[in-house]
Short mmCIF file of C-alpha atoms and ligand atoms in Angstrom, two decimals:
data_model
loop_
_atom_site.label_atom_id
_atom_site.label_comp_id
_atom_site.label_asym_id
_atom_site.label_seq_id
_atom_site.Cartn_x
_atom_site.Cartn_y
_atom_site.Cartn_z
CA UNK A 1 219.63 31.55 150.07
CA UNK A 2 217.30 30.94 146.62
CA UNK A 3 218.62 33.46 143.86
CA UNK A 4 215.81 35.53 143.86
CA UNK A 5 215.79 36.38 147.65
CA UNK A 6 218.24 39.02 148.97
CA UNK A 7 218.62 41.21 152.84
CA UNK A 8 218.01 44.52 152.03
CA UNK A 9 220.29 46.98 153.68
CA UNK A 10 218.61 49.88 155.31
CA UNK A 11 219.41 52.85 157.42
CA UNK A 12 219.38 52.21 161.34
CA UNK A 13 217.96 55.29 162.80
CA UNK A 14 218.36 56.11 166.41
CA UNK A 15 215.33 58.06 167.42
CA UNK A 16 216.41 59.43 170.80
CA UNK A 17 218.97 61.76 169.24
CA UNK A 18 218.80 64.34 166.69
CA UNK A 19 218.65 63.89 163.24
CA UNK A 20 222.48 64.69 161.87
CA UNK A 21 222.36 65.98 158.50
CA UNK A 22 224.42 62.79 156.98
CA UNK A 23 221.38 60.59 158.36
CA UNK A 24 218.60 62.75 156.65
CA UNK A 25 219.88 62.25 153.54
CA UNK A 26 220.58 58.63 153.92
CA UNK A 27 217.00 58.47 155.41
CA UNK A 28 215.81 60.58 152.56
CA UNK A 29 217.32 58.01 149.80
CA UNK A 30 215.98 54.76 151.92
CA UNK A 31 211.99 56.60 152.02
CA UNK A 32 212.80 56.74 148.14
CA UNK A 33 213.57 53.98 147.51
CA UNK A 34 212.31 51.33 149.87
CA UNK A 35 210.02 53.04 151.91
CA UNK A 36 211.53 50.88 154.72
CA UNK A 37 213.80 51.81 157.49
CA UNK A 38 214.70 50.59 161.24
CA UNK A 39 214.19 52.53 164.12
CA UNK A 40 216.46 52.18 167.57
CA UNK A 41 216.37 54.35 170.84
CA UNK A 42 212.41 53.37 170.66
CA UNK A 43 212.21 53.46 174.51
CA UNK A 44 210.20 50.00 174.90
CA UNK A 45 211.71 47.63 176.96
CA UNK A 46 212.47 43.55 176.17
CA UNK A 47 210.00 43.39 179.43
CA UNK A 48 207.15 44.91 177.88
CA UNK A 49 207.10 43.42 174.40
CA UNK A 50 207.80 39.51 176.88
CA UNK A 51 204.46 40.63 178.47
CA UNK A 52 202.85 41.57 174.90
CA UNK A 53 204.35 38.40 173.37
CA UNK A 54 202.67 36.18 176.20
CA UNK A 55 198.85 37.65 176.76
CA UNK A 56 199.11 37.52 172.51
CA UNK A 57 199.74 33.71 172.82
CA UNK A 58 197.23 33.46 175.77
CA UNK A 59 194.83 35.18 173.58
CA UNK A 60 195.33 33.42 170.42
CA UNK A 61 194.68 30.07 172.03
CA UNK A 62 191.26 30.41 173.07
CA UNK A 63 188.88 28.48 171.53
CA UNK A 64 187.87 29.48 168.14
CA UNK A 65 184.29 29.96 169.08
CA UNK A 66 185.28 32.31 172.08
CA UNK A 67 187.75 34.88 169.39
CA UNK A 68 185.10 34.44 166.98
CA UNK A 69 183.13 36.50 169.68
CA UNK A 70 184.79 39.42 168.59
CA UNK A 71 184.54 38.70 164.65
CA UNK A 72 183.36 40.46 161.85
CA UNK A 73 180.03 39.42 162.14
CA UNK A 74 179.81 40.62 166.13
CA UNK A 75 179.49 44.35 167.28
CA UNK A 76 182.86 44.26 168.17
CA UNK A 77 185.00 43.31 165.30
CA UNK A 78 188.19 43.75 166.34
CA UNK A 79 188.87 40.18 165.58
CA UNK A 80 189.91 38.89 161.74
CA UNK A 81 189.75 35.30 162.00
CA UNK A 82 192.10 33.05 159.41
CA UNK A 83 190.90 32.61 155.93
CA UNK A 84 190.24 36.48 155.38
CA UNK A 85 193.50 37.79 154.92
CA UNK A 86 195.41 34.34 154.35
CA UNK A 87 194.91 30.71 155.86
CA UNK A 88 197.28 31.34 158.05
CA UNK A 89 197.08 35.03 159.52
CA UNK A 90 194.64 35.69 161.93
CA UNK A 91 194.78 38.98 164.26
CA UNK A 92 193.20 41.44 166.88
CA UNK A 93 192.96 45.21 166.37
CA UNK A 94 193.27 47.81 169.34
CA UNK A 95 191.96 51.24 168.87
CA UNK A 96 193.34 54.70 170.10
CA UNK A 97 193.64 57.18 171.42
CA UNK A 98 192.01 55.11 174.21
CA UNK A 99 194.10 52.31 173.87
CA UNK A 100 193.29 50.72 177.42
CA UNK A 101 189.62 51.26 177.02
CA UNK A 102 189.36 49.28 173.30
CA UNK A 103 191.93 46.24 175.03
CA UNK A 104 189.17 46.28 177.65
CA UNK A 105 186.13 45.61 175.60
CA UNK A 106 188.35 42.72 173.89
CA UNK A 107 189.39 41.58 176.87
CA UNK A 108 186.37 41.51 178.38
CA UNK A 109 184.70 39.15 176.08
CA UNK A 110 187.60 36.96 175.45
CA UNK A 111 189.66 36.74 179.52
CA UNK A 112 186.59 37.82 181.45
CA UNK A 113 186.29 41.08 183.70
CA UNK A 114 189.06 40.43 186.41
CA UNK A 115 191.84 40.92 183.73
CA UNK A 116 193.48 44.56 183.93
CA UNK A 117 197.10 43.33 182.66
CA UNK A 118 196.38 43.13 178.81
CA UNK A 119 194.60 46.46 178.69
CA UNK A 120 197.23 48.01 180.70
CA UNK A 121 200.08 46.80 178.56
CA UNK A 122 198.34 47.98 175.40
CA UNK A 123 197.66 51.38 176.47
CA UNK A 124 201.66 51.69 177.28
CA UNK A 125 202.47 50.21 173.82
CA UNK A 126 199.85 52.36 172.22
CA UNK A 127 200.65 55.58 173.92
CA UNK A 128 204.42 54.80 172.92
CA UNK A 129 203.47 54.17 169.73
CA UNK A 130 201.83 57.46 169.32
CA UNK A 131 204.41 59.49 170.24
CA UNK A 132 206.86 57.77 168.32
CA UNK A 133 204.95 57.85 165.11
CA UNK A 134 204.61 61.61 165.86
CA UNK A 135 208.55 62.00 166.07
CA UNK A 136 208.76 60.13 162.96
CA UNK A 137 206.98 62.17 161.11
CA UNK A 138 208.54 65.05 161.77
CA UNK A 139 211.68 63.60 160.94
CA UNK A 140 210.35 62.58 157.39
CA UNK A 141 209.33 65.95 157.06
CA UNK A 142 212.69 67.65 157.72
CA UNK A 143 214.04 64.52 155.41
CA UNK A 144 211.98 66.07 152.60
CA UNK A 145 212.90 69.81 153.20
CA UNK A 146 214.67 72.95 155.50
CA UNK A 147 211.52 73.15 158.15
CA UNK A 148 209.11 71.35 156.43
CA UNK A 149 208.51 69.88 160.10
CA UNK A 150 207.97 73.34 161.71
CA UNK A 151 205.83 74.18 158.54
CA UNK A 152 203.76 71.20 157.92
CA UNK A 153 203.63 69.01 160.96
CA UNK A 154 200.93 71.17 163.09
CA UNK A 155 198.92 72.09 159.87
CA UNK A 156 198.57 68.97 158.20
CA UNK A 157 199.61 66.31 160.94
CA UNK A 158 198.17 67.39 163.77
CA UNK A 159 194.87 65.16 163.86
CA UNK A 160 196.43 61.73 163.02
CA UNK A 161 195.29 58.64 165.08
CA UNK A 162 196.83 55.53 165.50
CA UNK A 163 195.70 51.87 166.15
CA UNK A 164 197.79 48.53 166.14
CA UNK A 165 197.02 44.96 165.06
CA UNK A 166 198.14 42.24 166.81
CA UNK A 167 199.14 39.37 164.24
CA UNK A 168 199.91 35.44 165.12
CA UNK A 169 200.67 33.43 162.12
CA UNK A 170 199.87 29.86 162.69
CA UNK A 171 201.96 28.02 159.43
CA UNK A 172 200.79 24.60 158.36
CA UNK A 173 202.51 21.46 160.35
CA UNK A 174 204.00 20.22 157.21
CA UNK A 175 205.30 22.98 155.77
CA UNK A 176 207.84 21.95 152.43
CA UNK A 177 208.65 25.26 151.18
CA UNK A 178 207.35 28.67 152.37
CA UNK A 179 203.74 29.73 152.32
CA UNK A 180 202.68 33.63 151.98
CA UNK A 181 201.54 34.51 155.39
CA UNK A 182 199.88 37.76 154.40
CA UNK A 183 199.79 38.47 150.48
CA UNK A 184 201.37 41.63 148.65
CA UNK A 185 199.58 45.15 149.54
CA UNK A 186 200.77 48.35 150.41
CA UNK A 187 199.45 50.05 153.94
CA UNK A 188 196.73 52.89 153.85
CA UNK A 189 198.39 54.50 156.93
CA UNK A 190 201.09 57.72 156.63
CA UNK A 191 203.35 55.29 158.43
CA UNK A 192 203.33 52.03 160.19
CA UNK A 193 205.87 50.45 162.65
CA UNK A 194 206.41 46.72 162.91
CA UNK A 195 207.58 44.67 165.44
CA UNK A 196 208.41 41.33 164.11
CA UNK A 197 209.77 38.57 166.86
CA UNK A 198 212.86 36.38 165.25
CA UNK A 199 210.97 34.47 163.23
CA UNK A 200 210.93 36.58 160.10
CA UNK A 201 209.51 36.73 157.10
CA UNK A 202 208.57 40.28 156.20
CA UNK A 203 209.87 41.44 152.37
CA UNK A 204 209.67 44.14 150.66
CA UNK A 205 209.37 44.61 146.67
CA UNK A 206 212.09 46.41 144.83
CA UNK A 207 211.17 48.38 142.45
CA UNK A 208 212.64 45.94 139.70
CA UNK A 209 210.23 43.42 141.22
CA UNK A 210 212.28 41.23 143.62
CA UNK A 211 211.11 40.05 146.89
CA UNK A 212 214.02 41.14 149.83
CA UNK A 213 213.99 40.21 153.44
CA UNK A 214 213.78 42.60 156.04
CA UNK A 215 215.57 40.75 159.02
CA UNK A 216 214.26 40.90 162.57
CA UNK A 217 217.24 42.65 164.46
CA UNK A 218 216.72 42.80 168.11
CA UNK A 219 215.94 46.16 169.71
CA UNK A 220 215.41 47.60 166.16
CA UNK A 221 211.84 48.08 164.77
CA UNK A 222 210.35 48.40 161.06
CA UNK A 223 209.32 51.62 159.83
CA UNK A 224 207.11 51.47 156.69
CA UNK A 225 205.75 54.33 154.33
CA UNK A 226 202.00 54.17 153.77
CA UNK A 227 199.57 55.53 150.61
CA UNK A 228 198.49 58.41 152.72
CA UNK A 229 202.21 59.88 153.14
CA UNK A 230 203.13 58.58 149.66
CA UNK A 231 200.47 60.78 148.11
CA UNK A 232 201.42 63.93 150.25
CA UNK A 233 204.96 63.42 149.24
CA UNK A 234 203.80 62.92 145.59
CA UNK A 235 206.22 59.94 145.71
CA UNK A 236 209.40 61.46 147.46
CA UNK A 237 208.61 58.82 150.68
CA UNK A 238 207.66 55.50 148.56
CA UNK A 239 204.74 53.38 150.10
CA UNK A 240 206.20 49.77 148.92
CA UNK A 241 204.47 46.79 148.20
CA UNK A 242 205.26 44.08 150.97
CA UNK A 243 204.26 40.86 152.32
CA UNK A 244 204.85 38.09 154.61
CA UNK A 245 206.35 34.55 153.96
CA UNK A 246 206.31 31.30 156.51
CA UNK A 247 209.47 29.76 156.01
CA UNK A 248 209.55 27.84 158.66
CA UNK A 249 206.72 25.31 160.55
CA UNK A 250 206.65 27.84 163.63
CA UNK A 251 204.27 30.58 164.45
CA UNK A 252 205.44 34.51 164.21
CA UNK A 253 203.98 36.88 165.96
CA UNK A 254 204.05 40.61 165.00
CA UNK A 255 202.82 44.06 166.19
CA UNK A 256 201.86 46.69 163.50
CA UNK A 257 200.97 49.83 164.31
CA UNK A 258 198.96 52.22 161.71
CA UNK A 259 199.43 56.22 161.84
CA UNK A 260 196.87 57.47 159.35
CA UNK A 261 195.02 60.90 159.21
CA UNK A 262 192.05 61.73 159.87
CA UNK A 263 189.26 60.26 157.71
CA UNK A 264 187.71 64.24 156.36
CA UNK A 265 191.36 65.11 155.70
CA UNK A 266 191.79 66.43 151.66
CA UNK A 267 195.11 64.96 151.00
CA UNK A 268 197.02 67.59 148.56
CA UNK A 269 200.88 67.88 148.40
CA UNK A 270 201.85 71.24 148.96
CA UNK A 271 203.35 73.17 145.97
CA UNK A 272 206.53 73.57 148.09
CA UNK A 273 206.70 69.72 148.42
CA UNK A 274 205.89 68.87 145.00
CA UNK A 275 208.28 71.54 144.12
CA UNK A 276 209.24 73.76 141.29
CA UNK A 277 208.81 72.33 137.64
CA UNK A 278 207.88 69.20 139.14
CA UNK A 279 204.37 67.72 137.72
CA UNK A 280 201.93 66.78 140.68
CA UNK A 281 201.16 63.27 140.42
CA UNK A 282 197.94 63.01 142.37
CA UNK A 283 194.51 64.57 142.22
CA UNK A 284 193.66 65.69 145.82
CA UNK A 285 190.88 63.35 147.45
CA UNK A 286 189.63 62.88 150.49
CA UNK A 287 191.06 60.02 153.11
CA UNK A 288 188.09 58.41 153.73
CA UNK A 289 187.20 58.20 150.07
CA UNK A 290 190.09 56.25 149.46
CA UNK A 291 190.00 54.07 152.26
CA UNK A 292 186.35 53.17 150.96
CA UNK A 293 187.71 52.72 147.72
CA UNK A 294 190.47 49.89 148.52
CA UNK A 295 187.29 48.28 150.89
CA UNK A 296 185.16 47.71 147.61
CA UNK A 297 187.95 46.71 145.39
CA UNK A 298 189.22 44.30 147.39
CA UNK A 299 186.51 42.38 149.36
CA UNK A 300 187.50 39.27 150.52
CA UNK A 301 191.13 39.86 149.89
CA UNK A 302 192.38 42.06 152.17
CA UNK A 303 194.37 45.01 151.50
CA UNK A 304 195.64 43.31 147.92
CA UNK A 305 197.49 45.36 145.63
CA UNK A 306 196.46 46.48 141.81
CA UNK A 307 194.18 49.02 143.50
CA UNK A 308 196.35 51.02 145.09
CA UNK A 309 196.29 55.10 145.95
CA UNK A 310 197.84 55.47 141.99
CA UNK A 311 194.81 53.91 140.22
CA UNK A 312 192.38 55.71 142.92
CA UNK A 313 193.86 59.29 142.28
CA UNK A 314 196.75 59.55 140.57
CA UNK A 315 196.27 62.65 137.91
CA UNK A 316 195.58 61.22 134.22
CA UNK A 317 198.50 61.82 131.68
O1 LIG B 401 203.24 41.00 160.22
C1 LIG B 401 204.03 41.87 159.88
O2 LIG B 401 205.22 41.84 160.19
C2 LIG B 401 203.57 43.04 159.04
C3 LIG B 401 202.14 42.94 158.69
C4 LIG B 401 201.73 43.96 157.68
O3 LIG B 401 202.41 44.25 156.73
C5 LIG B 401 200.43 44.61 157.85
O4 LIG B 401 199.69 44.21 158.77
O5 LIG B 401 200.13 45.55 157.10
FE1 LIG B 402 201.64 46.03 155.78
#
């Protein structure tokens, strides 16, 4: 393995049980300082994500002209074609809460009417998804404090919405080295999780600046920090810059799923969450604002760092 490539070793935490005290603090130091950890007791079977994996593949073959049907410049625009976010990254966004319903109107344009099964199999992944985001949230809560969950989750939490992006990455034939998939960039959401199949290639930045591999385990997913929980933390839970390398001349397919709030929501830390003596690092500012923000800054490069939710409202020294 080159020098400047390492694993990273992060907590596995098994979401079906309750969270022992030994893990919350082992969770608390991995939200720290990665922002990364894996998930197990997720509840989604091997059959499910074989289904997902194959209507993605059947999908991602059609003709160009046919995806391009749902492309930025159609109504729809749930599809981002390659050469947006990389050469080699193209992908298809489904919406909640009605997961089945925004698969449909995909579907419909790209499989015809007759085809139930994709929008069916979305709307279990997505409704999965949602609860499981919800559950992890509350466990980063009690990570941070004693009840922060029972004081936080309904007041500020309560009106998040999810939606997931279906990614195939489609390397070049004659690939020597390793390309970047999908560049550096931090996520907007309060959390993400990531399904990546066993091709690999997801890393994560330390914070002394060295690319690590997070490696697909089976039956374990990636959970990620966003901007949006990094701010309401005021940087206990680190959002972390990551990307995605090709290593290898085979395609990778990956399911990311975005828990952000609401787009009115005024994201402030509360003063119990900052805590005492501690200086607040962030002016508060409104989601949508900032999501707006990283839009302009960024156009044509998708979601690249340098304008991150620091330089958009990070309080002045
Ligand atoms: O493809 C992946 O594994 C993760 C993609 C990602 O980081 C993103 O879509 O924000
Ligand atoms: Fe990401």
């Amino acid at each position: 393995m080159p020098d400047q490539c390492h694993s990273v070793e992060l907590p596995i935490l098994d979401i079906s049980r309750p969270l022992e005290p030994s893990a919350r603090a082992s969770l608390a130091e991995a939200c720290k300082k990665w922002g990364f950890f894996h998930i197990t007791g997720h509840g989604i079977s091997k059959g499910l994500y074989n289904k997902l994996y194959s209507l993605s593949q059947q999908l991602f073959n059609l003709p160009s002209e046919t995806k391009l049907e749902l492309g930025p410049s159609s109504s729809i625009k749930t599809y981002t074609p390659h050469f947006i976010a990389s050469p080699f990254f193209e992908c298809l966004r489904v919406f909640g809460p009605n997961f089945f319903a925004s698969a449909q109107s995909s579907a419909n344009t790209l499989f015809g009417q007759q085809s139930f099964e994709f929008s069916e199999a979305l709307q279990e992944y997505g409704s999965k998804m949602t609860e499981l985001s919800k559950r992890i949230v509350e466990i980063l809560l009690m990570s941070l404090g004693e009840d922060f969950d029972k004081k936080y989750y309904e007041s500020e939490f309560e009106n998040c919405h999810g939606y997931l992006r279906i990614v195939n990455y489609t390397p070049p034939k004659s690939l020597v080295d390793e390309v970047e998939g999908l560049g550096m960039h931090t996520d907007m959401s309060c959390v993400t999780i990531v399904y990546q199949d066993e091709v690999g290639g997801l890393q994560v930045k330390s914070k002394e600046g060295k690319w690590m591999d997070i490696s697909p385990c089976e039956e374990t997913l990636v959970v990620n920090i966003g901007d949006m929980l990094q701010a309401w933390s005021n940087d206990k839970l680190r959002s972390s810059e990551h990307r995605i390398v090709l290593k290898k001349p085979v395609k990778r397919l990956s399911l990311a799923f975005f828990w952000c709030f609401e787009d009115e929501k005024v994201i402030l830390a509360p003063n119990e969450v900052v805590g005492e003596g501690i200086l607040r690092i962030y002016e508060p500012f409104v989601c949508s604002d900032y999501l707006k923000f990283r839009e302009s800054s960024e156009r044509g490069k998708f979601e690249k760092v340098g304008f991150t939710v620091k330089d958009f409202a990070g309080v002045s020294l």
